[in-house]
Amino acid sequence: MSFNNSNNISSADVDLDDFDNFDIERENDDTDNDLGALERRLGTEVDEDFFEDPRQFHTLQRVIDVLGAQIDDSPSANGEHNRDSLRNNNPAYRALKKQQRVVDDAIEHMAVNHCADLNSSVVQVGEVARQFSDAVNMVRHLRRQVRDIRDTLGSSNPMASGAGETTAAQTAAMSLRELWLKKLECEAVLTLLEKMEIVRAAPAEFDRLIQPPSPCRIGAAVVTLSKAFSIAFQSNVAHVQALQNISMQITDRKQRADQIIWDTLFDVIYLRTGNGVPLPPEPKNKKKTDNVVGVHSGASVTSESHNNGMKNPFIAKKHSITAHGSQNDDDDDDSVSSLFSQDREDNNQGAAKSRFSKMVIPMSMLEAELDLVADEQRCLEESLIVGEVAREESIWDEDNSGRHLPRYVDHVLALRILVECLAKLGRLDDVQRTLNESLHQEIRKIAQKEQAKTFNKLEKNKKPRRRGGDLKEFRRHLTGLLSSFGCVMIRLSHLTQILRHRISTDQSLNLPSYQDKSTAMRSVLVAAHDLMQKEIKDFLQACLTEEEEEEERDEQNRRGMKGRLNASNELTDTRGLFSLGITEATHKKDSLSLQPESRATQMQQSGGKFVTNVLMLKTNTTPLYRHSLEFRRSVAAWTVENDILQKELCYSTGEDMTAPSFKMHEEEGAIQFLDDIIKNQLIPVLQHDAINGTTLALEREDAFDPVIDRTLYGRPNSNEPQDVDMCIACQALYNSTGALFLALHRLPKDEKMYLHLVGVLEHAILTFISRVKPRVAQLCNNKMALRMLLETSKEGKEKAFTAVVEKRKAYAQLLEAYADGDLLEAAQVGDSDLRDSGMMPLTPSASDTKARNGNNGEKNNDSNLDLIGGVEKEEQIFALEMAHLKSVLEFSRNGQSHSIICCSDEELMKASCLAHSLLKLSSLLESRLKVRMRGSGTFEKTLTSTRALREAIKTIKAHGLKMAKFCRIDMLMQTATRLQKICKSSTIVAKDAVRIPSCVNDLGEYLTGASDNLREASGNAVTAYTFSSLEQYIPLLLMQTVRVIARGEGIVAKSPLTLNGVEALDRSGSVLYRDLKGATSFDNSYWDDELAAISFERSASFMAMMEVEIEELEAYYRGNHQEFSDSDFALMFNMDGPRRRGDIGRYHILKKNLNLN
C-alpha cells in the first residue's frame, strides 16, 4: 500500500509535461487546522518511500529489517505467546506499526469528514472518479487551445521578435480580444444568412412537398413553413428589404396549408381516407397476393393485433376496398355481417362484449412521441401498399377532384398528424368552430353516399321485383347508414381525445375557445349526434308512416275502379298513330330510368324522399308500422354502442358526465321514436290481428278439417314427401301471431310492452287450445283406440299402454320429424360430439334441480326415446303391447268384432290432419321462441322469460302426439276387425279350389287407400307412424286365426279343415305382406324389412304345422321346440288336420323324452 500526499497527486496523476512554461500553484488551506496537522504528521512521521509508486516500492528490504536480527534468537518461535513477545521487542516492527496508525487515522479522517458521500456505495466512488477524469481531459483540451492561440498570435505579430516580454503580452492580449469579437460577428452573419436561406427556400420546398406526382406530405410542409414563418417576422430579419416579397409568399403558402389541412381533416373524419390499417408482414416464402383491406362505407378496419387493441363495432365485413381503391358494389349477398345484422341474438350480449374492448385511443398511443416528418412518411408509404393513393371517386367530390390531398391508411395517426400541423400553425382554436360550420353538409353527404350505393345496387340487380314486404334492401341501406354514422362518431371522438390531450399537456397554448379543456369539442359531438338521429328518423318515418288507413284505401280503390276501367277502354279503342301503343309504353316505363342523371338526382334527395321514390318503387313495398320491428334491433345496437363510446371518451379525458353540456341533446333519439311507434301504433294493431284472426278461424266449421291438395296424383312421383299445409285454425294462429313473436326478439325484456306481448300471445294460444280439446274429444269419442290410450296399469305409469307405445323407435322418429333436427342433436351431443372434442360427458348429480329451460332439459333427460331400435328391442316392446291387447285378440268371442269401434275413413283423415297440424304448429312456435346464436347460424337458445308461453305450446304438442297415437292404434283396430273374419270364411274348408278370403283382399285395398288419403291429409310423418308396427301385428293376427282354427272354433266347427284352406291361409300372408309393403313404400316410411321378414316367416311356419303328418310334426318339434310356446305346440298336437289325427299323448311323451318338463 502507498499513500500519496497532495504534491505527489498533482505530479503523478495529472501529467502536465505537455504544457510548456506552465507552473501549478497550490494554495494551502491555513484555516483548516486539522488538515494541516494531518499533513504535517504524514510528512514527518511517515517515511517518504511509502509515497512512491507501488510498482517501484522495495518491500523485501523492509521485511529483512524487521525479521533479520531475530531469526535465530528463539528456538520456540512457533508458539503464539513467543510470536507476540517477538513483535513487541522488535523496534523495526514497532516503527512500521506506528506509521500504519498515522496513515489509518488520516484515511479515517478523510473518509468520515471530507468524503462521506463516497461511503454510500461503490457507484458513488466510480462516479466521482469519472467526473475527475472528465475534468482533467477538459483542462488539457482548454490548455491546448490556449497554447495554439498563443502560437498563432506570436507568429502573426511582427513586433514580437524585437519587443520585450511586456509589449508582446499586451499585443497578444489585444489580438485575442479582437479575434474573439470578429468570431462573434462572423457567427452572427452566418446565422443571419442561414435564416435568410431558410426563408428563401421555404416556398419552393413547400410546393415540392405538396405537389404531384409525389404524395402530398403536408406534415413536412408545415414543419418547413412554420420554421420559415417564425424566422421571417423576427426583428433582425423583418427589416431586410429583399425578404419582403418572400414573406408575402410564405403568408400565401400558410393559407394554402390551412386549406389542405382542413380538407384532409374532413376527408379523414368523414370516411374519405384513413380506411385501413397496416398489413402484417408476410413470410418470405409466401407468394404475394392482392392486398385487400376490409371496410364498409369508409370505416376503418380495427384489427386487435395491428391497431393497439382498439375495436370498431360499426364495421361490416361483407364489403371491401380493393388495391385500386374501388369498392366492391357487386356483392349482392343477402347477409350483412355486422353489429346491426338481423342474425344477432341479443342487444345486451353484444353490448356486454363491446365493453371488454376499447373504442377510444389507448393512453400509451397518445403519449408516444410524434415525429411529424418521419411518421407521416411512414403512413404515406403504407398507403402505397394497401392501395389508398387514388382518392375514391364520388359525385359530391367532383369540384374537389383537382386538389392533391394526402391519402392515409390509419385514421388515428392521420388525426394526430393533422392536429400537430394545426398546432404548429396556431389554428387549434378554430377546430371546433370549423367543424360546426360544415357538420350539417358533411353528414348529409354521408347519407347521400349511402343512397347512391343503394341506388346503384338496385340498378345493377336485373332480377324481377320481389314480393311486397321484403325489406332486405331497406335493412341493407339502414345497415350502411348506421355503420357510416358510427364510424364518423368514432373518428370525431378520436379527434376530440387527441385534441384534449394536446391542449392539456402543452401549457404554453393560449386557446380562448377551450376554457374547460375536458369539454373541448363537446358541442361538435352533440351536433353530430343530433344530425345523425335526424337522418335516421327521416329514413324510419318514410318506411313506417302509413299514409292512409286500410279502409280508406280500399274505399278509394273501389271508387276509382270504374274510372280506371273507362280509361282502359279509351286506350283500347284508340285509333291511328296512338293505336301502336307508343303512349301506353311510355307510361309503363320506370320514371327513374328515363333520367340520364338519375343516380345523381336521387342521391340529392332527402332520406324520406329517397325511400318513397326509390326503395318503395323498386321493391314494391308500402310503408307499414310493423316494419319497425325489422329496424329496432339495429337502431338499438347502434344507440348502445354510441353511448358506450361517449362514456369511454369521458373516462379517458376526464370529462364530467353529469355536466349539463354532456346531456344537451335537442333531437329525439331514433330508438325512442321507434319505441313510441311500436307502443302507440303497432302493438294495438298486432294484438287485434292476433286475437281476432285466431278467433275468426276457430269459428269456421272447417277450422280443423284437412286442406286437401288435389294435385297429389298430378305429380310425376306421388311417393315424394309432401309439405302438407296445416288446418285453417293452426295456419291462422301461426300467421296472426307471427308479428308478435318477432316483436319478442326485437323489444327489450325489461319493459312493460314486452310482458304485454307475452300475455297477448298466451291468451291467443290458450284460446286455440280451448277449441282443440272439444275437437279431440269429438274425434275420439267411443272409439276403441281412445280406451286403449286411457288404459292404466297396476304396475305404474311406465307399464301403461301409452307409455309402452312411446318406447318404440317409430315414436322417436315421429318426434324427430317434427323437431327440425333438435331431438337428434340432443341425443348425439353427449356421445359423438363430446368424444370428438376429447371431453367425456359428465353425469349430472341426482340432487340437481330441474333446468329452468324445460324444453332442452326434457329432451336430454327422456331415456325412453330410441332412434336405434333393433329386432330384439322391438320384439320386447311388442310383447309388452300384447299384454294390453288380449281383448282384441279374442276372435272366437261372440260379438267381439262389434265391440271394437273404429274411425271411418273421413274421421281418420281428420284425426291425422289434426295430429300433423298440432305437431307442426308446436314445432314452428317453439322455433319462434329460439334465438339464432351469433356465428353458428343455428337456433340454439330459447327465450327464458316466456315460461307460461312455452307451457302452452307444450300442451299443443301433447294433443298432437295424442292424436298421432290415436291414429296408430285405430289403424291396428281396423286391421284386427278385418282379419278376425278369416276364421269364419268358407275358404278355410273349401275342397274344390284355393281361394283368398275376401276380408284379406278388403284389408289390402283399405291399406292402400288409407295410405294415400292419410298422406294427402297429414303428410308422410304421421302416415308412417300410423302404419308403423303393422309388419308385426298382421303376422300375429294370422297366427291368432290359426289358434282359433286349431281349437276347433269358427268355421271348422261345422266342416273339417282342408289342404286348400291351409294353402289359402299361407297365400293370405303373402298377399298381406305385398299390400302392406306397397302401402308403406313412400319416402321416410318406418317400414322395417328385417322385422317384417322375421314376423311373416314365423307366421308361415306356424300355419305350415297344420298340414303336416304327426311324425313330421314330432320331427319339427325336436329341432324347433323353442320357436313357439308349449301351449301352441300342445294345440297343434291335439288338433285334427287334413293329414293327421290329433294325439296329445305323443306330445307329452316326446316332451318327456327330450327332458323338457
Short mmCIF file of N, CA, C and O in Angstrom, two decimals, residues 418-456:
data_model
loop_
_atom_site.label_atom_id
_atom_site.label_comp_id
_atom_site.label_asym_id
_atom_site.label_seq_id
_atom_site.Cartn_x
_atom_site.Cartn_y
_atom_site.Cartn_z
N LEU A 418 -52.50 15.71 -38.29
CA LEU A 418 -53.22 16.94 -38.64
C LEU A 418 -53.37 17.87 -37.44
O LEU A 418 -53.27 19.09 -37.58
N VAL A 419 -53.61 17.32 -36.26
CA VAL A 419 -53.70 18.15 -35.06
C VAL A 419 -52.36 18.80 -34.76
O VAL A 419 -52.29 19.99 -34.39
N GLU A 420 -51.28 18.08 -34.95
CA GLU A 420 -49.95 18.67 -34.73
C GLU A 420 -49.67 19.76 -35.76
O GLU A 420 -49.06 20.79 -35.44
N CYS A 421 -50.12 19.55 -37.00
CA CYS A 421 -49.96 20.61 -38.01
C CYS A 421 -50.75 21.86 -37.63
O CYS A 421 -50.24 22.99 -37.75
N LEU A 422 -51.96 21.70 -37.16
CA LEU A 422 -52.75 22.85 -36.73
C LEU A 422 -52.11 23.53 -35.54
O LEU A 422 -52.17 24.77 -35.41
N ALA A 423 -51.50 22.75 -34.65
CA ALA A 423 -50.82 23.37 -33.50
C ALA A 423 -49.63 24.19 -33.95
O ALA A 423 -49.39 25.29 -33.42
N LYS A 424 -48.87 23.71 -34.92
CA LYS A 424 -47.72 24.48 -35.40
C LYS A 424 -48.15 25.74 -36.12
O LYS A 424 -47.43 26.74 -36.11
N LEU A 425 -49.33 25.70 -36.76
CA LEU A 425 -49.82 26.89 -37.45
C LEU A 425 -50.68 27.77 -36.56
O LEU A 425 -51.19 28.79 -37.01
N GLY A 426 -50.87 27.36 -35.30
CA GLY A 426 -51.66 28.15 -34.36
C GLY A 426 -53.14 28.17 -34.67
O GLY A 426 -53.81 29.18 -34.43
N ARG A 427 -53.68 27.06 -35.19
CA ARG A 427 -55.09 27.02 -35.58
C ARG A 427 -55.91 26.04 -34.74
O ARG A 427 -57.02 25.69 -35.13
N LEU A 428 -55.40 25.59 -33.61
CA LEU A 428 -56.17 24.68 -32.78
C LEU A 428 -57.43 25.33 -32.23
O LEU A 428 -58.42 24.66 -31.97
N ASP A 429 -57.38 26.62 -32.06
CA ASP A 429 -58.54 27.33 -31.51
C ASP A 429 -59.73 27.33 -32.47
O ASP A 429 -60.86 27.61 -32.06
N ASP A 430 -59.48 27.03 -33.76
CA ASP A 430 -60.53 27.10 -34.77
C ASP A 430 -61.13 25.74 -35.12
O ASP A 430 -62.00 25.66 -36.00
N VAL A 431 -60.66 24.67 -34.49
CA VAL A 431 -61.12 23.33 -34.86
C VAL A 431 -62.61 23.17 -34.59
O VAL A 431 -63.39 22.74 -35.46
N GLN A 432 -63.03 23.53 -33.39
CA GLN A 432 -64.44 23.35 -33.02
C GLN A 432 -65.35 24.18 -33.90
O GLN A 432 -66.39 23.70 -34.38
N ARG A 433 -64.97 25.44 -34.15
CA ARG A 433 -65.81 26.32 -34.97
C ARG A 433 -65.89 25.82 -36.40
O ARG A 433 -66.98 25.79 -37.00
N THR A 434 -64.77 25.41 -36.98
CA THR A 434 -64.76 24.96 -38.37
C THR A 434 -65.59 23.69 -38.56
O THR A 434 -66.33 23.55 -39.54
N LEU A 435 -65.48 22.75 -37.63
CA LEU A 435 -66.25 21.52 -37.74
C LEU A 435 -67.74 21.79 -37.60
O LEU A 435 -68.57 21.19 -38.29
N ASN A 436 -68.12 22.69 -36.71
CA ASN A 436 -69.53 23.01 -36.54
C ASN A 436 -70.13 23.63 -37.80
O ASN A 436 -71.29 23.40 -38.14
N GLU A 437 -69.33 24.44 -38.50
CA GLU A 437 -69.84 25.10 -39.69
C GLU A 437 -70.14 24.12 -40.82
O GLU A 437 -71.09 24.31 -41.58
N SER A 438 -69.34 23.08 -40.96
CA SER A 438 -69.50 22.14 -42.08
C SER A 438 -70.18 20.84 -41.67
O SER A 438 -70.30 19.93 -42.50
N LEU A 439 -70.61 20.71 -40.44
CA LEU A 439 -71.11 19.43 -39.95
C LEU A 439 -72.39 19.01 -40.67
O LEU A 439 -72.52 17.85 -41.12
N HIS A 440 -73.34 19.90 -40.81
CA HIS A 440 -74.61 19.56 -41.43
C HIS A 440 -74.40 19.09 -42.88
O HIS A 440 -74.99 18.09 -43.33
N GLN A 441 -73.58 19.81 -43.61
CA GLN A 441 -73.33 19.45 -45.01
C GLN A 441 -72.64 18.09 -45.12
O GLN A 441 -72.99 17.27 -45.99
N GLU A 442 -71.68 17.82 -44.25
CA GLU A 442 -70.93 16.56 -44.36
C GLU A 442 -71.79 15.36 -43.93
O GLU A 442 -71.70 14.30 -44.55
N ILE A 443 -72.60 15.52 -42.91
CA ILE A 443 -73.48 14.41 -42.50
C ILE A 443 -74.47 14.09 -43.62
O ILE A 443 -74.78 12.93 -43.90
N ARG A 444 -74.96 15.12 -44.28
CA ARG A 444 -75.88 14.91 -45.40
C ARG A 444 -75.16 14.20 -46.55
O ARG A 444 -75.73 13.35 -47.24
N LYS A 445 -73.86 14.51 -46.75
CA LYS A 445 -73.10 13.83 -47.79
C LYS A 445 -72.93 12.35 -47.48
O LYS A 445 -72.98 11.51 -48.39
N ILE A 446 -72.74 12.01 -46.22
CA ILE A 446 -72.62 10.61 -45.84
C ILE A 446 -73.91 9.87 -46.20
O ILE A 446 -73.90 8.77 -46.78
N ALA A 447 -75.05 10.45 -45.86
CA ALA A 447 -76.33 9.84 -46.18
C ALA A 447 -76.52 9.74 -47.69
O ALA A 447 -77.04 8.74 -48.22
N GLN A 448 -76.11 10.78 -48.43
CA GLN A 448 -76.24 10.77 -49.88
C GLN A 448 -75.37 9.68 -50.51
O GLN A 448 -75.75 9.06 -51.51
N LYS A 449 -74.21 9.46 -49.94
CA LYS A 449 -73.34 8.41 -50.47
C LYS A 449 -74.00 7.03 -50.30
O LYS A 449 -73.95 6.19 -51.21
N GLU A 450 -74.59 6.79 -49.15
CA GLU A 450 -75.29 5.53 -48.94
C GLU A 450 -76.48 5.40 -49.90
O GLU A 450 -76.76 4.30 -50.40
N GLN A 451 -77.17 6.51 -50.16
CA GLN A 451 -78.27 6.48 -51.11
C GLN A 451 -77.76 6.13 -52.51
O GLN A 451 -78.39 5.36 -53.24
N ALA A 452 -76.63 6.69 -52.89
CA ALA A 452 -76.06 6.39 -54.21
C ALA A 452 -75.67 4.93 -54.33
O ALA A 452 -75.90 4.27 -55.36
N LYS A 453 -75.08 4.37 -53.29
CA LYS A 453 -74.69 2.96 -53.32
C LYS A 453 -75.91 2.05 -53.40
O LYS A 453 -75.93 1.07 -54.15
N THR A 454 -76.94 2.38 -52.62
CA THR A 454 -78.16 1.57 -52.67
C THR A 454 -78.81 1.66 -54.04
O THR A 454 -79.27 0.65 -54.60
N PHE A 455 -78.88 2.87 -54.60
CA PHE A 455 -79.47 3.04 -55.92
C PHE A 455 -78.68 2.28 -56.97
O PHE A 455 -79.25 1.66 -57.88
N ASN A 456 -77.37 2.29 -56.86
CA ASN A 456 -76.52 1.58 -57.82
C ASN A 456 -76.75 0.07 -57.76
O ASN A 456 -76.82 -0.62 -58.78
#
